[in-house]
Structures are given as structure tokens and as C-alpha cells.
Short mmCIF file of C-alpha atoms in Angstrom, two decimals:
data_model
loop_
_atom_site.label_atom_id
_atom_site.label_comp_id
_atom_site.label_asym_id
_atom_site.label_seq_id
_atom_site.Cartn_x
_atom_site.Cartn_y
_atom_site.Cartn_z
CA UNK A 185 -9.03 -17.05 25.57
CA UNK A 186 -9.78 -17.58 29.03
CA UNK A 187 -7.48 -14.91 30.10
CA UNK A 188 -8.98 -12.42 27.95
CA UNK A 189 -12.13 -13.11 28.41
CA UNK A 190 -11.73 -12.19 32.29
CA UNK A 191 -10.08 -9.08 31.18
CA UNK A 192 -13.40 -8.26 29.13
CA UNK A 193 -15.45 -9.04 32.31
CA UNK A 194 -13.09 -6.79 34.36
CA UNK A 195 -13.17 -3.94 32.13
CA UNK A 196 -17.42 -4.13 31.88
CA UNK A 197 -17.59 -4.31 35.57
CA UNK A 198 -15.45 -1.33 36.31
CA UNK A 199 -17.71 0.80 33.97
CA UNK A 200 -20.58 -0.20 35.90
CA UNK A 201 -18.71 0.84 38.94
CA UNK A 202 -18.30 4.19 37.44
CA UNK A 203 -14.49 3.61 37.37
CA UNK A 204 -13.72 5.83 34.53
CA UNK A 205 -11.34 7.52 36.26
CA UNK A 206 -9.35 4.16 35.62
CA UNK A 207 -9.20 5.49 31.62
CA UNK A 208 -6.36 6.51 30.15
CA UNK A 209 -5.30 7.72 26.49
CA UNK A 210 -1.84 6.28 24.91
CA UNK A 211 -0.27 6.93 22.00
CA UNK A 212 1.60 5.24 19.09
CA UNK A 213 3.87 7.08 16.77
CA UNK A 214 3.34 7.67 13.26
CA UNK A 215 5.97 8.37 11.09
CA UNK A 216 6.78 9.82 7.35
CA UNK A 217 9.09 8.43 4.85
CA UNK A 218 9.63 11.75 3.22
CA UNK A 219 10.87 13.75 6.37
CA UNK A 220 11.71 11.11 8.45
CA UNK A 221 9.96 12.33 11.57
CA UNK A 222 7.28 11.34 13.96
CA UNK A 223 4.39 13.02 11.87
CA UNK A 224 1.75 11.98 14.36
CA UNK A 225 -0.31 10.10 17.12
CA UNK A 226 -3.19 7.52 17.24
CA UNK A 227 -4.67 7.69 19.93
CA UNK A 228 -5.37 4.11 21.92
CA UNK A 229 -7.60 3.54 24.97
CA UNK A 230 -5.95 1.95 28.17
CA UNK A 231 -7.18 1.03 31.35
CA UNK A 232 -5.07 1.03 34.68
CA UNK A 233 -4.76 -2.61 36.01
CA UNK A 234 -2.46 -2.89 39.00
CA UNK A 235 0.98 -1.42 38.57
CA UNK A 236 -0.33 -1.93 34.57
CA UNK A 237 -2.43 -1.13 32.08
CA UNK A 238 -4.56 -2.86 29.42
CA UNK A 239 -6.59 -1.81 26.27
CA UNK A 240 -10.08 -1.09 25.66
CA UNK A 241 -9.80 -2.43 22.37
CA UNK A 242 -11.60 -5.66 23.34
CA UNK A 243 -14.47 -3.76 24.87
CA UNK A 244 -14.95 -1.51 22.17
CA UNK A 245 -15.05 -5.27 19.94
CA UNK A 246 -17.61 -6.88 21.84
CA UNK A 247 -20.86 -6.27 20.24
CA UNK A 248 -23.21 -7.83 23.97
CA UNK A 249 -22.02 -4.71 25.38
CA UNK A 250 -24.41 -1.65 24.88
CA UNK A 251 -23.47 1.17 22.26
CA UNK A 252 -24.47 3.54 24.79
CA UNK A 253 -21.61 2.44 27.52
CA UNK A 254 -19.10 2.45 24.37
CA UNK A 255 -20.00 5.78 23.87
CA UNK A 256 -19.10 6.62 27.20
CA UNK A 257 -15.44 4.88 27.41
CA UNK A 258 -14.62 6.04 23.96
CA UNK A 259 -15.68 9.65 24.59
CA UNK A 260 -14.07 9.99 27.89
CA UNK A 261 -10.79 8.71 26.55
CA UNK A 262 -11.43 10.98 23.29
CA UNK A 263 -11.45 14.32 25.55
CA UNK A 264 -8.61 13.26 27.75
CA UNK A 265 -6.40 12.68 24.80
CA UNK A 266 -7.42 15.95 22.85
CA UNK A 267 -6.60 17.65 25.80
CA UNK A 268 -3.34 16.57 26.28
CA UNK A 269 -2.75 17.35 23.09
CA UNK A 270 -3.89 20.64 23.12
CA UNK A 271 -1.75 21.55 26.04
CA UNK A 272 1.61 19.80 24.01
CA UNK A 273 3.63 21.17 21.78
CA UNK A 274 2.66 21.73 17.77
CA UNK A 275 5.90 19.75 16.67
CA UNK A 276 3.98 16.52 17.40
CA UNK A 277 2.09 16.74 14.86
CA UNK A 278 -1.48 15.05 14.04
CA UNK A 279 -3.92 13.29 16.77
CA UNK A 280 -5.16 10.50 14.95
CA UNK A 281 -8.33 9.76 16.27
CA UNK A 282 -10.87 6.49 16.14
CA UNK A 283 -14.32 6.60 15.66
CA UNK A 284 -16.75 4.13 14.43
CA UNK A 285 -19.49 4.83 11.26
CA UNK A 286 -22.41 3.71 13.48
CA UNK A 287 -21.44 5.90 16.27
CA UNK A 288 -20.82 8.87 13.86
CA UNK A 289 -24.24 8.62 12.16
CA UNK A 290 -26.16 7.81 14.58
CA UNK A 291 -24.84 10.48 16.89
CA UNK A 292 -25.55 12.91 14.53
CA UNK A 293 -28.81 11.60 13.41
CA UNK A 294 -30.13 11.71 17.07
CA UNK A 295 -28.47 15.03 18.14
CA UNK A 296 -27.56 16.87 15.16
CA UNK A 297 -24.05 17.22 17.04
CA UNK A 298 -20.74 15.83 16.47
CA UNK A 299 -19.31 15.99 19.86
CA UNK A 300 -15.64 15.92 18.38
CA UNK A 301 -15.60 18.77 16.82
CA UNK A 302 -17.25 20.72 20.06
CA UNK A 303 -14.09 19.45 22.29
CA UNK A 304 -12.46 20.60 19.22
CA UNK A 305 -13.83 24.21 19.77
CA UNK A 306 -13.11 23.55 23.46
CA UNK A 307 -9.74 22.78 23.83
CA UNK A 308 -9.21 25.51 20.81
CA UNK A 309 -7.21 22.95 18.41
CA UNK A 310 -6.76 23.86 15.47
CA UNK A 311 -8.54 21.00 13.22
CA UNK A 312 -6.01 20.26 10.65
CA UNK A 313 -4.00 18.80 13.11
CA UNK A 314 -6.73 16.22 14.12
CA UNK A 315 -7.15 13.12 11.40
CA UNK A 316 -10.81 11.81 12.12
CA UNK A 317 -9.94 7.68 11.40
CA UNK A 318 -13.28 5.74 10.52
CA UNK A 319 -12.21 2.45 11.44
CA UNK A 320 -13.10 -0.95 10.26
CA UNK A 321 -16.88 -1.91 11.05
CA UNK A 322 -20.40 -2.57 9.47
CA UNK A 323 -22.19 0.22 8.59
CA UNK A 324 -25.84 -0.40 7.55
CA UNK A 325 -27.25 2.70 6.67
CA UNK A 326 -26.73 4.45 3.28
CA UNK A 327 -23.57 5.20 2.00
CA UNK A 328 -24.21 8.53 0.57
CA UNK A 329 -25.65 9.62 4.31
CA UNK A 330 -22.21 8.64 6.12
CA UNK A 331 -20.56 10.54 3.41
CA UNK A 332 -22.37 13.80 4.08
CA UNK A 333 -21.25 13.10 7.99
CA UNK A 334 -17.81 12.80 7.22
CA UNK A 335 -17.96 15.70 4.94
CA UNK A 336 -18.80 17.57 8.20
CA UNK A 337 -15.48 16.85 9.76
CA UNK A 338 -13.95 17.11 6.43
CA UNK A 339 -15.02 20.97 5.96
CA UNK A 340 -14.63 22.08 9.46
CA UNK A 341 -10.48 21.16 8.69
CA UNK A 342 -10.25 17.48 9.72
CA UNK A 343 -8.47 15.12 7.79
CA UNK A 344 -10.39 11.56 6.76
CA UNK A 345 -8.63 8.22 7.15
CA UNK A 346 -10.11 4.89 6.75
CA UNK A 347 -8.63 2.18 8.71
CA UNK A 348 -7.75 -1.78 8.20
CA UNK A 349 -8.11 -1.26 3.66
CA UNK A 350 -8.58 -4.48 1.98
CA UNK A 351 -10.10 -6.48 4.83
CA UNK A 352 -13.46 -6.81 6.89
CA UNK A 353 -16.09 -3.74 5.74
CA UNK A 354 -13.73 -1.50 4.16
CA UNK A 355 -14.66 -1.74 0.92
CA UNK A 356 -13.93 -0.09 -2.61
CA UNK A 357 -17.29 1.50 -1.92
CA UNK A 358 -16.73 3.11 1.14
CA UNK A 359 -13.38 4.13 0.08
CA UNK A 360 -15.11 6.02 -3.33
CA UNK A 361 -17.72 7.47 -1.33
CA UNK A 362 -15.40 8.90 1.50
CA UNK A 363 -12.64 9.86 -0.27
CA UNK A 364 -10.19 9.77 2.60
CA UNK A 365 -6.71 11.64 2.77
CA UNK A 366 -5.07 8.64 4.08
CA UNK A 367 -5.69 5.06 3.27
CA UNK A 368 -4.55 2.75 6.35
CA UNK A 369 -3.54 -1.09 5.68
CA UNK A 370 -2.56 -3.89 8.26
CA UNK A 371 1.12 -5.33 7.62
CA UNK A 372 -0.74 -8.62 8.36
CA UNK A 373 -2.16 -8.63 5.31
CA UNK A 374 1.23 -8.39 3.56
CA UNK A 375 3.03 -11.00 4.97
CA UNK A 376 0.43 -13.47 3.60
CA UNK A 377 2.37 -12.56 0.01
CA UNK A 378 4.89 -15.05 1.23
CA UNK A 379 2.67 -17.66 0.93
CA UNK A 380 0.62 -16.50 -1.39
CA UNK A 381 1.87 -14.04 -4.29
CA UNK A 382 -1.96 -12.66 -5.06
CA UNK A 383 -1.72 -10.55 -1.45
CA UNK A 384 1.49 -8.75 -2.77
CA UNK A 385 -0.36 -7.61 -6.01
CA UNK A 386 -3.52 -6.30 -3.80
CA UNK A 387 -1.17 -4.39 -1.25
CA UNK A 388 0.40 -2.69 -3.76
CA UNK A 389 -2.80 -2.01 -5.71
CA UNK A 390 -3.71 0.17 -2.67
CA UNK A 391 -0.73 2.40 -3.56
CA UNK A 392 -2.03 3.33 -6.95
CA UNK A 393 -5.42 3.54 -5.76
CA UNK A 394 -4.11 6.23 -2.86
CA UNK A 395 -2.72 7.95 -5.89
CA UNK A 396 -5.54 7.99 -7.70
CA UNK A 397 -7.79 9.75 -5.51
CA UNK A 398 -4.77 11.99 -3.59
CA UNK A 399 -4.60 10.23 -0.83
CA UNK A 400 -1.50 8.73 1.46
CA UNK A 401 -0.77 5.02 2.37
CA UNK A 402 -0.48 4.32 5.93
CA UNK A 403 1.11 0.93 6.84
CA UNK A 404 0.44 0.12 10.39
CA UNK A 405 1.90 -3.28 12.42
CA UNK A 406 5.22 -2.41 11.30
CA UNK A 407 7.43 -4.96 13.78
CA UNK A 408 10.93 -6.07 11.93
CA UNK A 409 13.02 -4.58 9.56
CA UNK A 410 11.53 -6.68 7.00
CA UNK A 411 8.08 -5.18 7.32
CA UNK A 412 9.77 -1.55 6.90
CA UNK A 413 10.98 -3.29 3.66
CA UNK A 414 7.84 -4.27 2.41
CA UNK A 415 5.82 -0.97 3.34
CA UNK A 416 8.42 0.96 1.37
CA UNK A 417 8.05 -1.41 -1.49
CA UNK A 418 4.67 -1.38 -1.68
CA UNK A 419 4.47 2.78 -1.39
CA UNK A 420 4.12 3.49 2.20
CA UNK A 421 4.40 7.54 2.94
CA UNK A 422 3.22 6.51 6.76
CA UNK A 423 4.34 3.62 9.01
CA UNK A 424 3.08 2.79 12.63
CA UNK A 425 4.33 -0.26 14.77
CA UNK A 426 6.32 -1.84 17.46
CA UNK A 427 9.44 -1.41 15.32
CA UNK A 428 9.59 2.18 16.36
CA UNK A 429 7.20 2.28 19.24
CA UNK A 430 4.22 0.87 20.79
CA UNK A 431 1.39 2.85 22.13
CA UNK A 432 2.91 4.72 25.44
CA UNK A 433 1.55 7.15 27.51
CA UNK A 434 4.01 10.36 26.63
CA UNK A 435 4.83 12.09 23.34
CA UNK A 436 7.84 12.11 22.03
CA UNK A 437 10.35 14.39 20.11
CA UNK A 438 9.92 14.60 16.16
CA UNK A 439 13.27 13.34 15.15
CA UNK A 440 13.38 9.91 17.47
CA UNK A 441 12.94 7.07 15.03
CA UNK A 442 14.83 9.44 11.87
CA UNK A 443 17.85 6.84 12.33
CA UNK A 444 15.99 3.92 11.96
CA UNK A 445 14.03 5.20 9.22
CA UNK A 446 17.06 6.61 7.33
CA UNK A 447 19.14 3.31 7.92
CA UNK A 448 15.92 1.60 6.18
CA UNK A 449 15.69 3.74 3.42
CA UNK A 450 19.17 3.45 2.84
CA UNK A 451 19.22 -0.02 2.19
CA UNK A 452 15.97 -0.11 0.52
CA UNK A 453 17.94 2.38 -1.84
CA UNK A 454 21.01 0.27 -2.10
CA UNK A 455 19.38 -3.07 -3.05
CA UNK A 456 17.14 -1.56 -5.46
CA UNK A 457 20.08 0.88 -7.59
CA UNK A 458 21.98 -2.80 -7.85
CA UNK A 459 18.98 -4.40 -9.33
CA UNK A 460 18.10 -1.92 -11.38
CA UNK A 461 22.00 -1.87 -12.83
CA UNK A 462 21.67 -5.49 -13.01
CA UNK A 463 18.29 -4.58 -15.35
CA UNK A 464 20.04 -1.80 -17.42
CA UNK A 465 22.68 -4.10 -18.27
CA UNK A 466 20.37 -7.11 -19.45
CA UNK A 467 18.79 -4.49 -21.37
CA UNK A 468 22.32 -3.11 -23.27
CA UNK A 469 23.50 -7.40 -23.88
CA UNK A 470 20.00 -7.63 -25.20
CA UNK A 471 20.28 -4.66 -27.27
CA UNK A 472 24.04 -5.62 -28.74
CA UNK A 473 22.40 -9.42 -29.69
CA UNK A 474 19.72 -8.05 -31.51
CA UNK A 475 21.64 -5.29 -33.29
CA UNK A 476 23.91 -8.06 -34.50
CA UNK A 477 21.22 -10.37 -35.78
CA UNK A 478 19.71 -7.56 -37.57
CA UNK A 479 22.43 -6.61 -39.85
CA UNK A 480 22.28 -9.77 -40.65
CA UNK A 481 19.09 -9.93 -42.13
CA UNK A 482 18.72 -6.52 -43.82
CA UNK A 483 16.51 -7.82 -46.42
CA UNK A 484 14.09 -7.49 -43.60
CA UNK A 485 14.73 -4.47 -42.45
CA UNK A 486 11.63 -2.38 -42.92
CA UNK A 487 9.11 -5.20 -41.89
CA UNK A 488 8.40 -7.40 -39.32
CA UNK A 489 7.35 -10.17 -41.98
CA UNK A 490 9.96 -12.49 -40.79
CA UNK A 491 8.84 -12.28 -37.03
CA UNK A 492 9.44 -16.25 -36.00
CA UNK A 493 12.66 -16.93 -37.98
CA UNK A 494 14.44 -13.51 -36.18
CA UNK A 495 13.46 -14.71 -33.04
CA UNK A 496 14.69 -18.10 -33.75
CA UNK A 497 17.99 -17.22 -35.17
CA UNK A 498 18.11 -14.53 -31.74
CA UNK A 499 17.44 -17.49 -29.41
CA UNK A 500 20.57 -19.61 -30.86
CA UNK A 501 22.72 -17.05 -30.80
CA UNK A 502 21.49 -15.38 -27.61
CA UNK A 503 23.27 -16.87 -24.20
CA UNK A 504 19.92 -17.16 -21.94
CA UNK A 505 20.94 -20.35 -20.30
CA UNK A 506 21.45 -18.27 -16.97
CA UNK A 507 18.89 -15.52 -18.10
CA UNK A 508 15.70 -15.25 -15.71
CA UNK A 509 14.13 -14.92 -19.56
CA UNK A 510 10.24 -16.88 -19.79
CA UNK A 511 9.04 -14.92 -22.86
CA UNK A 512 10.01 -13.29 -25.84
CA UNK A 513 7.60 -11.91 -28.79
CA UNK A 514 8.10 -9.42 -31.63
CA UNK A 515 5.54 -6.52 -32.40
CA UNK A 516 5.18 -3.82 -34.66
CA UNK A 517 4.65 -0.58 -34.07
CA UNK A 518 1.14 -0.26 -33.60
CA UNK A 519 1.15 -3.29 -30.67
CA UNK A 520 0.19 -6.33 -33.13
CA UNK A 521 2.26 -9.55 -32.38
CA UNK A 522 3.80 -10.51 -35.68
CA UNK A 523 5.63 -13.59 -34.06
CA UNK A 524 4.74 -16.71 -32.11
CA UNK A 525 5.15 -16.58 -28.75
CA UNK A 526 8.50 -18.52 -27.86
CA UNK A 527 8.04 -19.76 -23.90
CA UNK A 528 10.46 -20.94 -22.01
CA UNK A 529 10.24 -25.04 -20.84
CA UNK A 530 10.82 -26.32 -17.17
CA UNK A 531 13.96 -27.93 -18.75
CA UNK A 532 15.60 -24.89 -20.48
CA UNK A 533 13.88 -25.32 -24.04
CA UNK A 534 11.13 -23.13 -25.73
CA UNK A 535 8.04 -24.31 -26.67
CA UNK A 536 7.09 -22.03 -29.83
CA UNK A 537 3.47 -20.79 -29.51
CA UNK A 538 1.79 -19.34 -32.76
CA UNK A 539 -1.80 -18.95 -31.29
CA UNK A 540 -0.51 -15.07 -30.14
CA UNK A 541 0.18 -13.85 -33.36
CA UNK A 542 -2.17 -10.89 -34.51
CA UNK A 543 -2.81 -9.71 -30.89
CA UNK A 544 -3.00 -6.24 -30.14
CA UNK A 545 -0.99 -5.22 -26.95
CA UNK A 546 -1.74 -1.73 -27.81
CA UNK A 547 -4.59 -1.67 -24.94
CA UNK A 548 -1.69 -2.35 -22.45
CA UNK A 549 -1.62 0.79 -20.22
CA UNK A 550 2.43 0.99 -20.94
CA UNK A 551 2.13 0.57 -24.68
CA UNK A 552 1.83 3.89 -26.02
CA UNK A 553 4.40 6.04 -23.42
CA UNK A 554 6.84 3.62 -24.80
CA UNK A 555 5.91 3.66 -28.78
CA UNK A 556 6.41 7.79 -28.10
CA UNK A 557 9.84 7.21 -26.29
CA UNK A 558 11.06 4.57 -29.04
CA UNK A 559 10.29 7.39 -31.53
CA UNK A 560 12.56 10.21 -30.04
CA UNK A 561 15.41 8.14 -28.34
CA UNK A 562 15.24 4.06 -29.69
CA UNK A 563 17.41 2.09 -26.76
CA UNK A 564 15.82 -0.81 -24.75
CA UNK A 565 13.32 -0.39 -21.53
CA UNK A 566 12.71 -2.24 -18.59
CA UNK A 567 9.47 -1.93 -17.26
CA UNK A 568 9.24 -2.04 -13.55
CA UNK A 569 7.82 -5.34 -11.64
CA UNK A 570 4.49 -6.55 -12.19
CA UNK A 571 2.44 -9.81 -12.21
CA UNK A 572 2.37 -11.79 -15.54
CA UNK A 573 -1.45 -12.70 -16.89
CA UNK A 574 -0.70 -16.07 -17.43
CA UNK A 575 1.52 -17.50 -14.33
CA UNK A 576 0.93 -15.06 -11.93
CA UNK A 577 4.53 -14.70 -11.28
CA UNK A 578 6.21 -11.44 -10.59
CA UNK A 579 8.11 -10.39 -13.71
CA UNK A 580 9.28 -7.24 -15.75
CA UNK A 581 9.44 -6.51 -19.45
CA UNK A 582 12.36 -6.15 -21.52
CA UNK A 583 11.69 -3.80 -24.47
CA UNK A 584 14.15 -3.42 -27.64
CA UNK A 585 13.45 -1.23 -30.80
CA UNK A 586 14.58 -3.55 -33.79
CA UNK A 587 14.72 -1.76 -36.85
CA UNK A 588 12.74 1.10 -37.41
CA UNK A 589 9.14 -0.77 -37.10
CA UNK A 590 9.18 -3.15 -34.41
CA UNK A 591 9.78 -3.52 -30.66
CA UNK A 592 11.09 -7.02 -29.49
CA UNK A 593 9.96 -7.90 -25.78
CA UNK A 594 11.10 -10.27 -24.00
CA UNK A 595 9.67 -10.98 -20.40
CA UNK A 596 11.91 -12.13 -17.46
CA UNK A 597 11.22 -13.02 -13.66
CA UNK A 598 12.45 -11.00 -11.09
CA UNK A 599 15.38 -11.18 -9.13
CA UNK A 600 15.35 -13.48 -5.76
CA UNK A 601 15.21 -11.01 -3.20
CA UNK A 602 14.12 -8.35 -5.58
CA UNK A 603 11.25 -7.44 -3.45
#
């Protein structure tokens, strides 16, 4: 703390020395999934220390230092680093750069400028290759008014990011309001799903919600091999860390990381076709039981009447002892539960739960795709990984036409090492 705190006191003294010349842009790599190259650069302030450098970042963090000397650093490093990379070469793709809401609005507020996109104009860069990231930070002033300042950028070429989503001030809000084309998250906050299964669930929310309003996940802090896991897993198109690079001074050609990447994808690939087998054939031994109980009872073959006692005589002819089953219920085709619920016990028994019967699961956002697909091709579904509403455990859905009226579903945890 010490240590860094002399660094702070270093950095704020050579900017009252007028030692800008001491600045100096670096950048980190950014990289796509989908083509494997570096797609990218954020740009990150440096100082020269010695034979060394240090960042800016803490400078830029410290709030005792005035907005107006902030300004000055961050613009000074902002015009060195677009004009570097206006004299480089197109292949290296987008110049990520930062800028802070207050300084974005308020700048433009005072001046009716955005200084941006006049080095933009200066340098003669064309602006779709510049992605304007508004990072993490209060912003006290109205929504809607940021919003019409980004929109400034946003029509002139630039692409939007927001920075560090799901932590500090970036909320939902900001995120509606903006609309950016690429949603940024900290690995940081991933790794707390080994502790804690909730953050796993929220990470991958993000993915959906970059879906949902056409946007792109970025996953930056990417260190080990396991953290290019997880950002695949959880829908990553971008990833940024030390794994591939940290921030240095030079660019660097497209295809440098595409092993690395390719190896990762490769094995993401592998693990998840041999679960996914593993799933398909749970699905066809699940099928064959149920089949076989079923001709058994053809009395009941038109109705779902006899929900508990077909689940019953399943369960003691069904081999689940090594099954990762927890749940099984019957429904008919419109989504009403016409069994109990039959739970699985810590010790390997089920407790037999009649409470459920007459819900309606029809609400459930998977319901209906798979009443259509059960009509034109009956054969059991798995449903991919998702959190269960009672136990919060990671699980997926087994799904099994029986008969011609009524889907049997049986829920199951998911594999060790699944993820």
C-alpha cells in the first residue's frame, strides 16, 4: 500500500513538473473466438520510471486529484495512441479506447466538443475502427443526457462498449439506455462461481442479455487456461488478458495467439461432444425403460390418469442407483403436472411429493418449442444446463414423450467437470 501510494505521489508530482513527455500509450490484445485473431487494442496509459514503466491507472482512480489534470494525462495519452494507430497498419484492427461518463458529459456540456472525435478527423481514422469504452464510474447526471452524448460517437461511426458489467455503476440501466455493441465483464467476477454457484448464473446471464440487445461479450483478465474455459462457456466472442498478452508498447501481427486460441477451442469442443454423448445416451436408456413400462399398462394409454403409479412402477424397474437423476414428474400435453413429484433422498430413496400436482409448467420459456417438436418427431430431449428453482444446483432436463399425451421429465445434475 505503501509502495503504491509513493507511486501515486510520483506520478502527481511529475504532472506538476510538466513531465508529460514521460506518457506513454500501451496496448493489450483483444482477440475473437470466431476468427481466431487479434481483433483489437485497448489502449492503457504508462508512465516511464527508470529503465520501466508504470500505469496511470491509479491516477486516473484517485478522486483528490483534480478532473482538470486527468483530463490532461488522459488526453495526451489518447492522441499519442490514436496516432500511432493511424500511422499502423489496418490488419490490427480496433483501438479500444477509455473514457469516463463525467468527463464525456461534462466536456461536452462546457464546450459543445468531443475532442475524440476531432483527433479522429485529425489523424484521418476512419471511426469504425475506434470502439469508444465508457468505463466503470458514477455518473450523476441524467441518464437520458449521457445517452444523447454517446449517441454522438455512436453516429459519427464509433462503436460503444461499456466496461467492468455486473459490478460497481454499471448497471442494467445504463446498459438499456446505452445500448452498447460490446458488453465487457471482469474474469474476477467468474471465478467467485467456485465458491459460490449464484456468480456462474449472473455471468452467463450477461450472454443472453448481449444477445438480446445485439451486442458482443468481452471477457477481459483472461490469465490460465481455465479462465479461457470459462469465457467460452459462458459465451465469450472477445477475450483480453495475460494469457495471451499484457499491455506492451508495440502491435502485433493478427494471427499470434490463433494457436492458443484454437488449442482452447479444441478442447472446449472435445469435452463438451463427450458430455453431450454421455446426455444422448441417458436420454435413449430412458426412452427404452419407459417404452417398456408402457406396453405394459396399455389400459392407460391415452391418459395420464395413472401419473404416480407409472412413475412408481418406472422407478423399480429403472437402474438410477448411479444416475445423477434428483427429479422426475409426468405432464400432459398442455404443461399440467398429473403426478407427484418423486425427489430423490440424500440416501438414494425418493421422497414422493404430491403438493406439485396440477401445476402448469407451460409458462416455462422451453415448454412450448418442445410440445411442437414432440408433435412432429416424439424421441427424448435434453435441455442444456441451467440452475434448478429449488436447490440452486446446476442441472438439465430429461424430456420423454410417453404415449401420445404426456411428456415424462426427469431432472438430473450435471456432470463433474461439465462446466
Amino acid at each position: 500500500m505503501a509502495e503504491a501510494q509513493r507511486m501515486q505521489d510520483g506520478l502527481h508530482e511529475d504532472i506538476d513538473k510538466d513531465m508529460i513527455s514521460r506518457l506513454v500509450p500501451y496496448y493489450q490484445p483483444i482477440l475473437a473466438l470466431d476468427t481466431r485473431r487479434i481483433m483489437g487494442y485497448e489502449a492503457l496509459g504508462r508512465i516511464r520510471a527508470g529503465e520501466g514503466v508504470r500505469s496511470v491507472g491509479p491516477f486516473f482512480a484517485d478522486k483528490t486529484v483534480p478532473m482538470a489534470e486527468q483530463i490532461k494525462v488522459d488526453r495526451n495519452l489518447r492522441e499519442q495512441a490514436l496516432a500511432k494507430f493511424a500511422a499502423s497498419d489496418p490488419e490490427y484492427g480496433k483501438l479500444f479506447i477509455n473514457l469516463k461518463p463525467s468527463w464525456i458529459y461534462q466536456t461536452y456540456v462546457a464546450t459543445g466538443e468531443l475532442p475524440t472525435l476531432q483527433l479522429l478527423d485529425k489523424y484521418k481514422i476512419d471511426p469504425r475502427r475506434v470502439v469508444i469504452e465508457i468505463t466503470e464510474e458514477s455518473f450523476l447526471g441524467p441518464m437520458e443526457q449521457l445517452r444523447a452524448v454517446v449517441d454522438l460517437y455512436r453516429d459519427y461511426g464509433c462503436l460503444i462498449a461499456i466496461d467492468d458489467v455486473g459490478s460497481g455503476f454499471s448497471s442494467i440501466d445504463r446498459i438499456a439506455q446505452i445500448q452498447p455493441h460490446i458488453l465487457k465483464i471482469d474474469i474476477h467476477m467468474l471465478q467467485k462461481s467456485e465458491r459460490h454457484s449464484g456468480y456462474y448464473g449472473v455471468m452467463r446471464s450477461f450472454s443472453t442479455l448481449a444477445d438480446q440487445i445485439g451486442a458482443s461479450l468481452l471477457v477481459e483478465g483472461v490469465e490460465t487456461e481455465q479462465d479461457l474455459q470459462r469465457a467460452i462457456e459462458i459465451g465469450a466472442r472477445y477475450v483480453q488478458g495475460y494469457l495471451f498478452s499484457p499491455a506492451v508498447a508495440t502491435f502485433r501481427p493478427a494471427l499470434s495467439f490463433a494457436g492458443l486460441l484454437e488449442a482452447g477451442l479444441d478442447r472446449r469442443r472435445a469435452r463438451m461432444l463427450h458430455v453431450e454423448r454421455h446426455w444422448s445416451a441417458e436420454a435413449e436408456r430412458l426412452q427404452l425403460a419407459i417404452d417398456q413400462v408402457w406396453k405394459r399398462r396399455v389400459g392407460d394409454r391415452d391418459s395420464c390418469n395413472a401419473g404416480d403409479d407409472f412413475i412408481e412402477e418406472l422407478l423399480e424397474g429403472l437402474v438410477l442407483a448411479d444416475s445423477p437423476c434428483i427429479r422426475l414428474y409426468l405432464c400432459n400435453k398442455d404443461g399440467i403436472q398429473v403426478s407427484s413429484n418423486y425427489q430423490r433422498d440424500s440416501d438414494g430413496g425418493w421422497s414422493k411429493e404430491p403438493q406439485y400436482r396440477g401445476h402448469n409448467w407451460s409458462w416455462r420459456p422451453y415448454f412450448i418449442p418442445l410440445s411442437a417438436q414432440f408433435a412432429d418427431r416424439p424421441q427424448a430431449m435434453v435441455s442444456q444446463t441451467y440452475t434448478d428453482l429449488d436447490s440452486f444446483d446446476r442441472i438439465r432436463t430429461l424430456s420423454v414423450p410417453v404415449g401420445g399425451s404426456c411428456i415424462l421429465f426427469l431432472d438430473a445434475a450435471e456432470l463433474e467437470g461439465e462446466r
